[in-house]
């Protein structure tokens, strides 16, 4: 057990939350919390304020979920908490609570802190006895793996539950069903696109799973939302932007389309400021009919700060700094323009703020086609009116 007199010094060796079971030690630790030396992100779990602040937001989220999972080792994480462990981490505001699945066989009691939310998932604890001996729950191990490896880390227990890196979680399909009913369409689609891609989930598997749960609350709404899933969406930000486009009534774009790079040459300098690849891939693409009967292509690209500032993303792209990335994008846009495409750029904040008004205005100005009025009514019915009418309690 850590000695409280040396707690601040000792905790500098910890990058993970550490639980204190002794009442006296917890009291001493909380005095240090009041002085700003320690943090208590979860009840009874402590870490130095310096170490906690230094952790990336994703790591903080997973650490809090780890603390809850260790505190309740026989309960199954669900909803956005399960999604985070499965590889689809949302903004911190969605992780103020840790979500668990419960069924008719689950015995629970209210804790002293309102940090847990429990959701009914029929038979979620069925076959739980079949699980192998659990590995220690490790947030560090979980975040070490590349997201594409998550498929191999996940071990199935039943249709609705599984295990990954020692965490008991609802299955990817059950998590998708729960998330759609718990958070707004734009965020839910970002999570579901990611889970479908990471766990190789097919349309047939989704249909089969939903058919078995035909009597679940809001199942028609879930079925409608999951109809928009695309496994070729590159990241959650692009999925979010696409959801805004869907809600606004635009035709759904083609995603991650590869086109010939007219600038490519084996003799061309392989400089990090040049896009010297045989093909160029665009985030979104529409074929827009013109008044002259000819069709033009509009390529839309989403920008974010991370691609210019995140050290890991810079290394992955072969760039030395954000200026390299910017210059290569100019070269890339030149290639697309030479192919006769209209190139539209928008920032993620334009898709996120004010219900995406700025992005939507740009799409209208570019002449992006809308779906039929009947389809717009259908989208409005399910994506706007249904959640309001049935008072779906979003986070």
GROMACS .gro file of N, CA and C in nm, residues 109-193:
model
  255
  109UNK      N    1  -2.663  -0.178  -0.664
  109UNK     CA    2  -2.705  -0.083  -0.562
  109UNK      C    3  -2.645   0.052  -0.598
  110UNK      N    4  -2.713   0.157  -0.558
  110UNK     CA    5  -2.666   0.291  -0.589
  110UNK      C    6  -2.538   0.322  -0.513
  111UNK      N    7  -2.442   0.384  -0.582
  111UNK     CA    8  -2.318   0.423  -0.520
  111UNK      C    9  -2.330   0.561  -0.457
  112UNK      N   10  -2.219   0.606  -0.397
  112UNK     CA   11  -2.220   0.738  -0.333
  112UNK      C   12  -2.207   0.850  -0.434
  113UNK      N   13  -2.154   0.817  -0.552
  113UNK     CA   14  -2.138   0.920  -0.654
  113UNK      C   15  -2.219   0.880  -0.777
  114UNK      N   16  -2.287   0.976  -0.835
  114UNK     CA   17  -2.372   0.948  -0.950
  114UNK      C   18  -2.288   0.944  -1.078
  115UNK      N   19  -2.200   0.842  -1.086
  115UNK     CA   20  -2.109   0.833  -1.201
  115UNK      C   21  -2.143   0.715  -1.291
  116UNK      N   22  -2.233   0.627  -1.247
  116UNK     CA   23  -2.268   0.510  -1.326
  116UNK      C   24  -2.410   0.521  -1.379
  117UNK      N   25  -2.429   0.478  -1.503
  117UNK     CA   26  -2.562   0.470  -1.563
  117UNK      C   27  -2.579   0.327  -1.612
  118UNK      N   28  -2.692   0.267  -1.580
  118UNK     CA   29  -2.716   0.129  -1.620
  118UNK      C   30  -2.832   0.120  -1.718
  119UNK      N   31  -2.814   0.036  -1.820
  119UNK     CA   32  -2.914   0.020  -1.925
  119UNK      C   33  -2.952  -0.128  -1.936
  120UNK      N   34  -3.079  -0.152  -1.958
  120UNK     CA   35  -3.126  -0.290  -1.969
  120UNK      C   36  -3.087  -0.349  -2.105
  121UNK      N   37  -3.021  -0.464  -2.101
  121UNK     CA   38  -2.988  -0.541  -2.221
  121UNK      C   39  -3.026  -0.685  -2.191
  122UNK      N   40  -3.128  -0.734  -2.257
  122UNK     CA   41  -3.182  -0.867  -2.228
  122UNK      C   42  -3.074  -0.975  -2.240
  123UNK      N   43  -3.067  -1.058  -2.137
  123UNK     CA   44  -2.976  -1.173  -2.133
  123UNK      C   45  -2.829  -1.135  -2.152
  124UNK      N   46  -2.792  -1.015  -2.110
  124UNK     CA   47  -2.653  -0.974  -2.132
  124UNK      C   48  -2.555  -1.056  -2.049
  125UNK      N   49  -2.604  -1.115  -1.937
  125UNK     CA   50  -2.515  -1.194  -1.853
  125UNK      C   51  -2.522  -1.343  -1.882
  126UNK      N   52  -2.603  -1.380  -1.980
  126UNK     CA   53  -2.613  -1.520  -2.019
  126UNK      C   54  -2.479  -1.568  -2.075
  127UNK      N   55  -2.436  -1.686  -2.034
  127UNK     CA   56  -2.310  -1.747  -2.079
  127UNK      C   57  -2.186  -1.672  -2.029
  128UNK      N   58  -2.205  -1.581  -1.933
  128UNK     CA   59  -2.089  -1.507  -1.883
  128UNK      C   60  -1.993  -1.600  -1.810
  129UNK      N   61  -2.046  -1.711  -1.758
  129UNK     CA   62  -1.962  -1.806  -1.686
  129UNK      C   63  -1.860  -1.873  -1.779
  130UNK      N   64  -1.884  -1.866  -1.911
  130UNK     CA   65  -1.795  -1.930  -2.008
  130UNK      C   66  -1.666  -1.853  -2.031
  131UNK      N   67  -1.662  -1.730  -1.982
  131UNK     CA   68  -1.544  -1.648  -2.012
  131UNK      C   69  -1.419  -1.709  -1.951
  132UNK      N   70  -1.310  -1.692  -2.022
  132UNK     CA   71  -1.182  -1.740  -1.972
  132UNK      C   72  -1.134  -1.648  -1.860
  133UNK      N   73  -1.029  -1.692  -1.791
  133UNK     CA   74  -0.972  -1.606  -1.687
  133UNK      C   75  -0.934  -1.472  -1.747
  134UNK      N   76  -0.978  -1.365  -1.685
  134UNK     CA   77  -0.956  -1.232  -1.742
  134UNK      C   78  -0.811  -1.188  -1.725
  135UNK      N   79  -0.759  -1.125  -1.829
  135UNK     CA   80  -0.631  -1.058  -1.816
  135UNK      C   81  -0.652  -0.932  -1.734
  136UNK      N   82  -0.548  -0.880  -1.670
  136UNK     CA   83  -0.565  -0.753  -1.598
  136UNK      C   84  -0.616  -0.645  -1.691
  137UNK      N   85  -0.712  -0.568  -1.643
  137UNK     CA   86  -0.768  -0.460  -1.724
  137UNK      C   87  -0.661  -0.352  -1.740
  138UNK      N   88  -0.626  -0.319  -1.863
  138UNK     CA   89  -0.517  -0.225  -1.887
  138UNK      C   90  -0.554  -0.122  -1.992
  139UNK      N   91  -0.562   0.003  -1.949
  139UNK     CA   92  -0.589   0.111  -2.044
  139UNK      C   93  -0.468   0.133  -2.133
  140UNK      N   94  -0.349   0.122  -2.075
  140UNK     CA   95  -0.227   0.146  -2.153
  140UNK      C   96  -0.214   0.043  -2.265
  141UNK      N   97  -0.240  -0.084  -2.233
  141UNK     CA   98  -0.232  -0.190  -2.334
  141UNK      C   99  -0.334  -0.167  -2.444
  142UNK      N  100  -0.455  -0.129  -2.404
  142UNK     CA  101  -0.563  -0.109  -2.500
  142UNK      C  102  -0.526  -0.001  -2.601
  143UNK      N  103  -0.471   0.111  -2.554
  143UNK     CA  104  -0.440   0.224  -2.641
  143UNK      C  105  -0.309   0.206  -2.716
  144UNK      N  106  -0.232   0.101  -2.682
  144UNK     CA  107  -0.107   0.075  -2.752
  144UNK      C  108  -0.133   0.016  -2.890
  145UNK      N  109  -0.240  -0.063  -2.901
  145UNK     CA  110  -0.268  -0.132  -3.026
  145UNK      C  111  -0.322  -0.037  -3.132
  146UNK      N  112  -0.286  -0.062  -3.257
  146UNK     CA  113  -0.348   0.007  -3.369
  146UNK      C  114  -0.495  -0.033  -3.374
  147UNK      N  115  -0.581   0.063  -3.408
  147UNK     CA  116  -0.725   0.036  -3.405
  147UNK      C  117  -0.765  -0.079  -3.497
  148UNK      N  118  -0.689  -0.099  -3.606
  148UNK     CA  119  -0.723  -0.207  -3.700
  148UNK      C  120  -0.704  -0.345  -3.638
  149UNK      N  121  -0.633  -0.352  -3.524
  149UNK     CA  122  -0.607  -0.479  -3.458
  149UNK      C  123  -0.718  -0.516  -3.359
  150UNK      N  124  -0.812  -0.423  -3.336
  150UNK     CA  125  -0.916  -0.448  -3.236
  150UNK      C  126  -0.998  -0.573  -3.267
  151UNK      N  127  -1.019  -0.601  -3.395
  151UNK     CA  128  -1.096  -0.718  -3.436
  151UNK      C  129  -1.038  -0.846  -3.377
  152UNK      N  130  -0.905  -0.852  -3.370
  152UNK     CA  131  -0.838  -0.972  -3.320
  152UNK      C  132  -0.830  -0.975  -3.168
  153UNK      N  133  -0.839  -0.860  -3.105
  153UNK     CA  134  -0.836  -0.854  -2.958
  153UNK      C  135  -0.969  -0.894  -2.896
  154UNK      N  136  -1.078  -0.870  -2.969
  154UNK     CA  137  -1.212  -0.895  -2.914
  154UNK      C  138  -1.241  -1.045  -2.910
  155UNK      N  139  -1.287  -1.093  -2.794
  155UNK     CA  140  -1.324  -1.234  -2.777
  155UNK      C  141  -1.473  -1.242  -2.745
  156UNK      N  142  -1.544  -1.313  -2.829
  156UNK     CA  143  -1.690  -1.323  -2.815
  156UNK      C  144  -1.728  -1.413  -2.699
  157UNK      N  145  -1.825  -1.370  -2.618
  157UNK     CA  146  -1.885  -1.453  -2.514
  157UNK      C  147  -2.023  -1.498  -2.559
  158UNK      N  148  -2.102  -1.403  -2.610
  158UNK     CA  149  -2.236  -1.432  -2.661
  158UNK      C  150  -2.268  -1.330  -2.768
  159UNK      N  151  -2.392  -1.333  -2.818
  159UNK     CA  152  -2.433  -1.234  -2.919
  159UNK      C  153  -2.426  -1.092  -2.866
  160UNK      N  154  -2.441  -1.076  -2.735
  160UNK     CA  155  -2.450  -0.940  -2.679
  160UNK      C  156  -2.334  -0.902  -2.590
  161UNK      N  157  -2.237  -0.989  -2.570
  161UNK     CA  158  -2.126  -0.957  -2.479
  161UNK      C  159  -1.996  -1.019  -2.527
  162UNK      N  160  -1.886  -0.956  -2.486
  162UNK     CA  161  -1.754  -1.007  -2.520
  162UNK      C  162  -1.650  -0.948  -2.428
  163UNK      N  163  -1.524  -0.970  -2.460
  163UNK     CA  164  -1.415  -0.925  -2.375
  163UNK      C  165  -1.303  -0.872  -2.462
  164UNK      N  166  -1.241  -0.762  -2.421
  164UNK     CA  167  -1.127  -0.707  -2.495
  164UNK      C  168  -1.030  -0.645  -2.395
  165UNK      N  169  -0.906  -0.694  -2.397
  165UNK     CA  170  -0.802  -0.646  -2.305
  165UNK      C  171  -0.847  -0.650  -2.159
  166UNK      N  172  -0.927  -0.751  -2.124
  166UNK     CA  173  -0.973  -0.764  -1.986
  166UNK      C  174  -1.101  -0.691  -1.955
  167UNK      N  175  -1.150  -0.608  -2.046
  167UNK     CA  176  -1.275  -0.534  -2.024
  167UNK      C  177  -1.394  -0.618  -2.070
  168UNK      N  178  -1.494  -0.634  -1.983
  168UNK     CA  179  -1.622  -0.694  -2.024
  168UNK      C  180  -1.704  -0.585  -2.093
  169UNK      N  181  -1.745  -0.611  -2.217
  169UNK     CA  182  -1.818  -0.510  -2.294
  169UNK      C  183  -1.935  -0.575  -2.367
  170UNK      N  184  -2.034  -0.493  -2.400
  170UNK     CA  185  -2.137  -0.542  -2.492
  170UNK      C  186  -2.072  -0.562  -2.628
  171UNK      N  187  -2.128  -0.652  -2.708
  171UNK     CA  188  -2.071  -0.683  -2.839
  171UNK      C  189  -2.078  -0.560  -2.930
  172UNK      N  190  -1.997  -0.556  -3.035
  172UNK     CA  191  -2.003  -0.440  -3.126
  172UNK      C  192  -2.144  -0.413  -3.178
  173UNK      N  193  -2.218  -0.516  -3.216
  173UNK     CA  194  -2.354  -0.496  -3.268
  173UNK      C  195  -2.448  -0.445  -3.160
  174UNK      N  196  -2.440  -0.503  -3.040
  174UNK     CA  197  -2.525  -0.455  -2.930
  174UNK      C  198  -2.488  -0.312  -2.892
  175UNK      N  199  -2.359  -0.282  -2.896
  175UNK     CA  200  -2.314  -0.146  -2.865
  175UNK      C  201  -2.369  -0.046  -2.966
  176UNK      N  202  -2.369  -0.084  -3.094
  176UNK     CA  203  -2.424   0.003  -3.198
  176UNK      C  204  -2.572   0.030  -3.172
  177UNK      N  205  -2.647  -0.075  -3.139
  177UNK     CA  206  -2.789  -0.060  -3.110
  177UNK      C  207  -2.811   0.036  -2.993
  178UNK      N  208  -2.732   0.018  -2.887
  178UNK     CA  209  -2.748   0.102  -2.767
  178UNK      C  210  -2.711   0.247  -2.795
  179UNK      N  211  -2.599   0.267  -2.864
  179UNK     CA  212  -2.550   0.402  -2.889
  179UNK      C  213  -2.649   0.482  -2.972
  180UNK      N  214  -2.709   0.419  -3.073
  180UNK     CA  215  -2.806   0.489  -3.157
  180UNK      C  216  -2.922   0.542  -3.074
  181UNK      N  217  -2.962   0.467  -2.970
  181UNK     CA  218  -3.074   0.509  -2.886
  181UNK      C  219  -3.033   0.606  -2.775
  182UNK      N  220  -2.903   0.627  -2.758
  182UNK     CA  221  -2.856   0.708  -2.645
  182UNK      C  222  -2.798   0.843  -2.683
  183UNK      N  223  -2.748   0.857  -2.805
  183UNK     CA  224  -2.686   0.985  -2.843
  183UNK      C  225  -2.738   1.031  -2.979
  184UNK      N  226  -2.714   1.159  -3.010
  184UNK     CA  227  -2.767   1.219  -3.132
  184UNK      C  228  -2.715   1.147  -3.256
  185UNK      N  229  -2.793   1.157  -3.363
  185UNK     CA  230  -2.766   1.088  -3.488
  185UNK      C  231  -2.623   1.111  -3.537
  186UNK      N  232  -2.577   1.236  -3.538
  186UNK     CA  233  -2.445   1.266  -3.593
  186UNK      C  234  -2.334   1.192  -3.519
  187UNK      N  235  -2.342   1.191  -3.386
  187UNK     CA  236  -2.240   1.124  -3.306
  187UNK      C  237  -2.255   0.972  -3.314
  188UNK      N  238  -2.380   0.926  -3.317
  188UNK     CA  239  -2.406   0.782  -3.325
  188UNK      C  240  -2.351   0.725  -3.456
  189UNK      N  241  -2.370   0.799  -3.566
  189UNK     CA  242  -2.321   0.749  -3.695
  189UNK      C  243  -2.168   0.741  -3.694
  190UNK      N  244  -2.103   0.838  -3.630
  190UNK     CA  245  -1.956   0.835  -3.620
  190UNK      C  246  -1.910   0.710  -3.546
  191UNK      N  247  -1.978   0.675  -3.436
  191UNK     CA  248  -1.943   0.555  -3.360
  191UNK      C  249  -1.971   0.429  -3.441
  192UNK      N  250  -2.088   0.423  -3.502
  192UNK     CA  251  -2.129   0.301  -3.573
  192UNK      C  252  -2.046   0.276  -3.698
  193UNK      N  253  -2.012   0.381  -3.772
  193UNK     CA  254  -1.921   0.365  -3.886
  193UNK      C  255  -1.790   0.303  -3.841
   0.00000   0.00000   0.00000
